[in-house]
Amino acid sequence: MIGDSHALGMKNYLDILGKKNSFSFKTATNDRYPTLPGLTQETIKEHRYYIQYQDLINEVNKIIPKTDIIILQFSGSGELWIPAIKNLIDGLKSNQSLIVLSDYPSVNKNPVRENRGVVKNPNRNQNYEISFKTMSPQILKIINANSNCYYLNLGKSRVFENAPFYRDTLMYYDKGHLNAYGSRVYAENTENEFMETLNTLIERN
């Protein structure tokens, strides 16, 4: 799995499903900028982030050619990453597949600071706005034009209906990232959809 900090939050998700369904995975994720090959300094303007990206992408470039199924996730619509995503897809071999995972919702303020605890505090007046950025139509068009690429939209799962809480327990560690509990309940509630796609690709390969 490659991606940005939202993908980092999905490592526990994949770990849970991998242990339950007997598959293993490798991850290479980055803060702010996804580990997509081909990003330039025009896109990553901050020098320290570009150096960090370069260190990671050298390893990613070694792993991708050896990987049958690549999972990509990033925050937001992905508009900035369109050229890099297209190049990644164009470079796939006949035995390789790409799953692009939808983003998950964010909330408008840090619930850890607002709630001051893991269990929902009924004594604090908490109102959150849930935002969900849909995938860029251009990226969806590129994915749909390639038979070995799939868009898996899990972000509208019912676990986010009362975000940032699920069953009165905090599932985010800030306003935009899932905590360990959040990724676990997300995995439990979307296992069937994820595994159906993954098993289809495994059988094809």
mmCIF file of C-alpha atoms in Angstrom:
data_model
loop_
_atom_site.group_PDB
_atom_site.id
_atom_site.type_symbol
_atom_site.label_atom_id
_atom_site.label_comp_id
_atom_site.label_asym_id
_atom_site.label_seq_id
_atom_site.Cartn_x
_atom_site.Cartn_y
_atom_site.Cartn_z
ATOM 1 C CA MET A 1 0.000 0.000 0.000
ATOM 2 C CA ILE A 2 1.251 3.452 -0.910
ATOM 3 C CA GLY A 3 -0.182 6.842 -0.047
ATOM 4 C CA ASP A 4 -0.120 9.715 2.414
ATOM 5 C CA SER A 5 -0.943 10.036 6.116
ATOM 6 C CA HIS A 6 -4.501 8.792 5.550
ATOM 7 C CA ALA A 7 -3.018 5.588 4.157
ATOM 8 C CA LEU A 8 -0.817 5.408 7.255
ATOM 9 C CA GLY A 9 -4.014 5.249 9.308
ATOM 10 C CA MET A 10 -5.098 2.257 7.224
ATOM 11 C CA LYS A 11 -2.136 0.065 8.214
ATOM 12 C CA ASN A 12 -4.082 -1.243 11.196
ATOM 13 C CA TYR A 13 -7.077 -1.784 8.893
ATOM 14 C CA LEU A 14 -5.012 -4.007 6.582
ATOM 15 C CA ASP A 15 -3.323 -5.732 9.518
ATOM 16 C CA ILE A 16 -6.698 -6.765 10.947
ATOM 17 C CA LEU A 17 -8.051 -8.018 7.617
ATOM 18 C CA GLY A 18 -4.744 -9.658 6.706
ATOM 19 C CA LYS A 19 -4.611 -11.701 9.912
ATOM 20 C CA LYS A 20 -8.235 -12.727 9.563
ATOM 21 C CA ASN A 21 -8.070 -13.568 5.846
ATOM 22 C CA SER A 22 -4.479 -14.839 5.594
ATOM 23 C CA PHE A 23 -2.797 -12.251 3.425
ATOM 24 C CA SER A 24 0.285 -10.125 4.025
ATOM 25 C CA PHE A 25 1.193 -6.657 2.776
ATOM 26 C CA LYS A 26 3.915 -4.041 2.689
ATOM 27 C CA THR A 27 3.335 -0.329 3.153
ATOM 28 C CA ALA A 28 5.187 2.837 2.224
ATOM 29 C CA THR A 29 3.335 5.954 3.305
ATOM 30 C CA ASN A 30 4.343 9.563 3.713
ATOM 31 C CA ASP A 31 3.271 12.660 5.599
ATOM 32 C CA ARG A 32 1.271 15.129 3.499
ATOM 33 C CA TYR A 33 2.449 13.900 0.060
ATOM 34 C CA PRO A 34 1.627 10.380 -1.168
ATOM 35 C CA THR A 35 4.363 7.946 -2.100
ATOM 36 C CA LEU A 36 3.429 8.095 -5.776
ATOM 37 C CA PRO A 37 6.380 7.867 -8.159
ATOM 38 C CA GLY A 38 6.933 10.920 -10.327
ATOM 39 C CA LEU A 39 6.096 13.815 -8.013
ATOM 40 C CA THR A 40 8.380 16.796 -8.625
ATOM 41 C CA GLN A 41 9.575 19.816 -6.692
ATOM 42 C CA GLU A 42 6.932 21.854 -8.494
ATOM 43 C CA THR A 43 4.365 19.812 -6.570
ATOM 44 C CA ILE A 44 6.338 19.351 -3.346
ATOM 45 C CA LYS A 45 7.552 22.882 -2.787
ATOM 46 C CA GLU A 46 8.814 22.493 0.795
ATOM 47 C CA HIS A 47 12.407 21.252 0.654
ATOM 48 C CA ARG A 48 12.215 19.043 3.744
ATOM 49 C CA TYR A 49 9.121 17.270 2.459
ATOM 50 C CA TYR A 50 10.751 16.747 -0.938
ATOM 51 C CA ILE A 51 13.846 15.167 0.667
ATOM 52 C CA GLN A 52 11.598 12.966 2.773
ATOM 53 C CA TYR A 53 9.622 11.966 -0.321
ATOM 54 C CA GLN A 54 12.800 11.182 -2.274
ATOM 55 C CA ASP A 55 14.063 8.862 0.466
ATOM 56 C CA LEU A 56 10.803 6.928 0.464
ATOM 57 C CA ILE A 57 10.211 6.851 -3.275
ATOM 58 C CA ASN A 58 13.541 5.173 -3.948
ATOM 59 C CA GLU A 59 12.277 2.154 -2.005
ATOM 60 C CA VAL A 60 8.806 2.353 -3.566
ATOM 61 C CA ASN A 61 10.325 2.247 -7.055
ATOM 62 C CA LYS A 62 12.068 -1.007 -6.134
ATOM 63 C CA ILE A 63 8.946 -2.620 -4.674
ATOM 64 C CA ILE A 64 6.288 -1.678 -7.245
ATOM 65 C CA PRO A 65 7.656 -3.799 -10.132
ATOM 66 C CA LYS A 66 7.596 -6.875 -7.842
ATOM 67 C CA THR A 67 4.071 -6.285 -6.533
ATOM 68 C CA ASP A 68 1.022 -7.972 -8.061
ATOM 69 C CA ILE A 69 -1.603 -5.861 -6.272
ATOM 70 C CA ILE A 70 -0.936 -2.226 -5.399
ATOM 71 C CA ILE A 71 -3.264 -0.336 -3.057
ATOM 72 C CA LEU A 72 -3.272 3.452 -3.193
ATOM 73 C CA GLN A 73 -4.991 5.840 -0.803
ATOM 74 C CA PHE A 74 -4.690 9.579 -0.309
ATOM 75 C CA SER A 75 -6.681 12.363 1.306
ATOM 76 C CA GLY A 76 -8.929 14.607 -0.741
ATOM 77 C CA SER A 77 -9.940 14.400 -4.390
ATOM 78 C CA GLY A 78 -6.477 13.664 -5.767
ATOM 79 C CA GLU A 79 -6.473 16.455 -8.356
ATOM 80 C CA LEU A 80 -2.791 17.221 -7.722
ATOM 81 C CA TRP A 81 -1.788 13.602 -8.265
ATOM 82 C CA ILE A 82 -3.496 12.978 -11.623
ATOM 83 C CA PRO A 83 -0.300 12.922 -13.780
ATOM 84 C CA ALA A 84 1.477 10.628 -11.300
ATOM 85 C CA ILE A 85 -1.523 8.280 -11.051
ATOM 86 C CA LYS A 86 -1.783 8.099 -14.834
ATOM 87 C CA ASN A 87 1.919 7.288 -15.115
ATOM 88 C CA LEU A 88 1.597 4.603 -12.445
ATOM 89 C CA ILE A 89 -1.313 2.989 -14.267
ATOM 90 C CA ASP A 90 0.381 3.239 -17.667
ATOM 91 C CA GLY A 91 3.399 1.438 -16.221
ATOM 92 C CA LEU A 92 1.495 -1.537 -14.808
ATOM 93 C CA LYS A 93 2.400 -4.934 -16.230
ATOM 94 C CA SER A 94 -0.265 -7.388 -17.399
ATOM 95 C CA ASN A 95 -0.088 -9.306 -14.111
ATOM 96 C CA GLN A 96 -0.391 -6.193 -11.932
ATOM 97 C CA SER A 97 -3.510 -4.515 -10.568
ATOM 98 C CA LEU A 98 -4.194 -1.248 -8.783
ATOM 99 C CA ILE A 99 -6.865 -0.651 -6.139
ATOM 100 C CA VAL A 100 -7.532 3.000 -5.395
ATOM 101 C CA LEU A 101 -9.218 3.260 -2.004
ATOM 102 C CA SER A 102 -11.615 6.109 -1.332
ATOM 103 C CA ASP A 103 -10.731 8.643 1.323
ATOM 104 C CA TYR A 104 -12.579 8.574 4.631
ATOM 105 C CA PRO A 105 -14.376 11.622 6.103
ATOM 106 C CA SER A 106 -12.840 14.357 8.207
ATOM 107 C CA VAL A 107 -14.444 16.510 10.881
ATOM 108 C CA ASN A 108 -14.091 20.269 11.320
ATOM 109 C CA LYS A 109 -12.322 20.267 14.703
ATOM 110 C CA ASN A 110 -10.088 18.093 16.839
ATOM 111 C CA PRO A 111 -12.393 15.764 18.808
ATOM 112 C CA VAL A 112 -9.687 14.791 21.288
ATOM 113 C CA ARG A 113 -9.518 18.392 22.492
ATOM 114 C CA GLU A 114 -13.276 18.843 22.357
ATOM 115 C CA ASN A 115 -14.243 15.623 24.112
ATOM 116 C CA ARG A 116 -11.319 15.334 26.568
ATOM 117 C CA GLY A 117 -11.566 11.550 26.670
ATOM 118 C CA VAL A 118 -12.129 8.391 24.643
ATOM 119 C CA VAL A 119 -15.773 7.818 25.591
ATOM 120 C CA LYS A 120 -18.216 10.504 24.464
ATOM 121 C CA ASN A 121 -18.694 13.071 27.199
ATOM 122 C CA PRO A 122 -22.431 13.862 27.539
ATOM 123 C CA ASN A 123 -21.635 16.976 29.543
ATOM 124 C CA ARG A 124 -19.845 18.719 26.696
ATOM 125 C CA ASN A 125 -21.793 20.347 23.888
ATOM 126 C CA GLN A 126 -20.221 18.862 20.772
ATOM 127 C CA ASN A 127 -21.354 19.526 17.243
ATOM 128 C CA TYR A 128 -19.200 18.372 14.351
ATOM 129 C CA GLU A 129 -19.386 18.961 10.640
ATOM 130 C CA ILE A 130 -18.452 15.874 8.657
ATOM 131 C CA SER A 131 -16.794 16.504 5.286
ATOM 132 C CA PHE A 132 -16.093 13.966 2.572
ATOM 133 C CA LYS A 133 -14.152 14.913 -0.534
ATOM 134 C CA THR A 134 -15.124 12.746 -3.473
ATOM 135 C CA MET A 135 -12.597 11.332 -5.902
ATOM 136 C CA SER A 136 -11.689 13.480 -8.894
ATOM 137 C CA PRO A 137 -13.890 12.584 -11.903
ATOM 138 C CA GLN A 138 -10.758 12.616 -14.054
ATOM 139 C CA ILE A 139 -9.118 9.983 -11.869
ATOM 140 C CA LEU A 140 -12.262 7.864 -11.977
ATOM 141 C CA LYS A 141 -12.250 8.147 -15.765
ATOM 142 C CA ILE A 142 -8.630 6.952 -15.915
ATOM 143 C CA ILE A 143 -9.407 4.050 -13.583
ATOM 144 C CA ASN A 144 -12.502 3.005 -15.529
ATOM 145 C CA ALA A 145 -10.520 2.997 -18.776
ATOM 146 C CA ASN A 146 -8.125 0.357 -17.436
ATOM 147 C CA SER A 147 -9.335 -3.187 -16.789
ATOM 148 C CA ASN A 148 -6.654 -3.850 -14.158
ATOM 149 C CA CYS A 149 -7.595 -0.814 -12.034
ATOM 150 C CA TYR A 150 -10.377 -0.575 -9.471
ATOM 151 C CA TYR A 151 -11.900 2.182 -7.366
ATOM 152 C CA LEU A 152 -13.145 0.871 -4.036
ATOM 153 C CA ASN A 153 -15.476 3.376 -2.387
ATOM 154 C CA LEU A 154 -15.699 2.522 1.310
ATOM 155 C CA GLY A 155 -15.772 6.038 2.758
ATOM 156 C CA LYS A 156 -19.540 6.235 2.971
ATOM 157 C CA SER A 157 -19.621 3.344 5.430
ATOM 158 C CA ARG A 158 -22.175 3.608 8.237
ATOM 159 C CA VAL A 159 -19.339 3.737 10.785
ATOM 160 C CA PHE A 160 -18.978 7.422 9.922
ATOM 161 C CA GLU A 161 -22.622 8.367 10.416
ATOM 162 C CA ASN A 162 -21.855 9.812 13.859
ATOM 163 C CA ALA A 163 -18.207 10.707 13.294
ATOM 164 C CA PRO A 164 -15.949 11.298 15.113
ATOM 165 C CA PHE A 165 -17.634 8.719 17.371
ATOM 166 C CA TYR A 166 -18.728 5.165 16.760
ATOM 167 C CA ARG A 167 -20.978 3.748 19.452
ATOM 168 C CA ASP A 168 -19.995 6.665 21.679
ATOM 169 C CA THR A 169 -16.267 5.893 21.413
ATOM 170 C CA LEU A 170 -13.824 8.243 19.735
ATOM 171 C CA MET A 171 -12.544 6.863 16.422
ATOM 172 C CA TYR A 172 -10.258 9.759 15.392
ATOM 173 C CA TYR A 173 -7.007 10.968 16.951
ATOM 174 C CA ASP A 174 -7.355 14.398 15.339
ATOM 175 C CA LYS A 175 -9.837 15.968 12.946
ATOM 176 C CA GLY A 176 -8.624 14.049 9.917
ATOM 177 C CA HIS A 177 -7.098 10.711 10.920
ATOM 178 C CA LEU A 178 -8.496 7.462 12.285
ATOM 179 C CA ASN A 179 -7.148 6.048 15.525
ATOM 180 C CA ALA A 180 -6.592 2.325 16.164
ATOM 181 C CA TYR A 181 -10.201 1.828 17.251
ATOM 182 C CA GLY A 182 -11.494 3.716 14.228
ATOM 183 C CA SER A 183 -9.483 1.670 11.759
ATOM 184 C CA ARG A 184 -10.592 -1.523 13.499
ATOM 185 C CA VAL A 185 -14.317 -0.824 13.327
ATOM 186 C CA TYR A 186 -13.857 0.457 9.765
ATOM 187 C CA ALA A 187 -12.238 -2.871 8.855
ATOM 188 C CA GLU A 188 -14.961 -4.880 10.583
ATOM 189 C CA ASN A 189 -17.712 -3.007 8.759
ATOM 190 C CA THR A 190 -16.164 -3.022 5.270
ATOM 191 C CA GLU A 191 -14.447 -6.409 5.280
ATOM 192 C CA ASN A 192 -16.817 -8.001 2.784
ATOM 193 C CA GLU A 193 -16.438 -5.257 0.169
ATOM 194 C CA PHE A 194 -12.665 -5.102 0.535
ATOM 195 C CA MET A 195 -12.110 -8.849 0.467
ATOM 196 C CA GLU A 196 -14.432 -9.353 -2.493
ATOM 197 C CA THR A 197 -12.279 -6.999 -4.564
ATOM 198 C CA LEU A 198 -8.990 -8.394 -3.269
ATOM 199 C CA ASN A 199 -9.990 -12.043 -3.808
ATOM 200 C CA THR A 200 -11.139 -11.277 -7.342
ATOM 201 C CA LEU A 201 -7.701 -9.899 -8.146
ATOM 202 C CA ILE A 202 -5.872 -12.751 -6.396
ATOM 203 C CA GLU A 203 -7.847 -15.314 -8.405
ATOM 204 C CA ARG A 204 -7.151 -13.411 -11.614
ATOM 205 C CA ASN A 205 -3.417 -13.451 -10.978
#
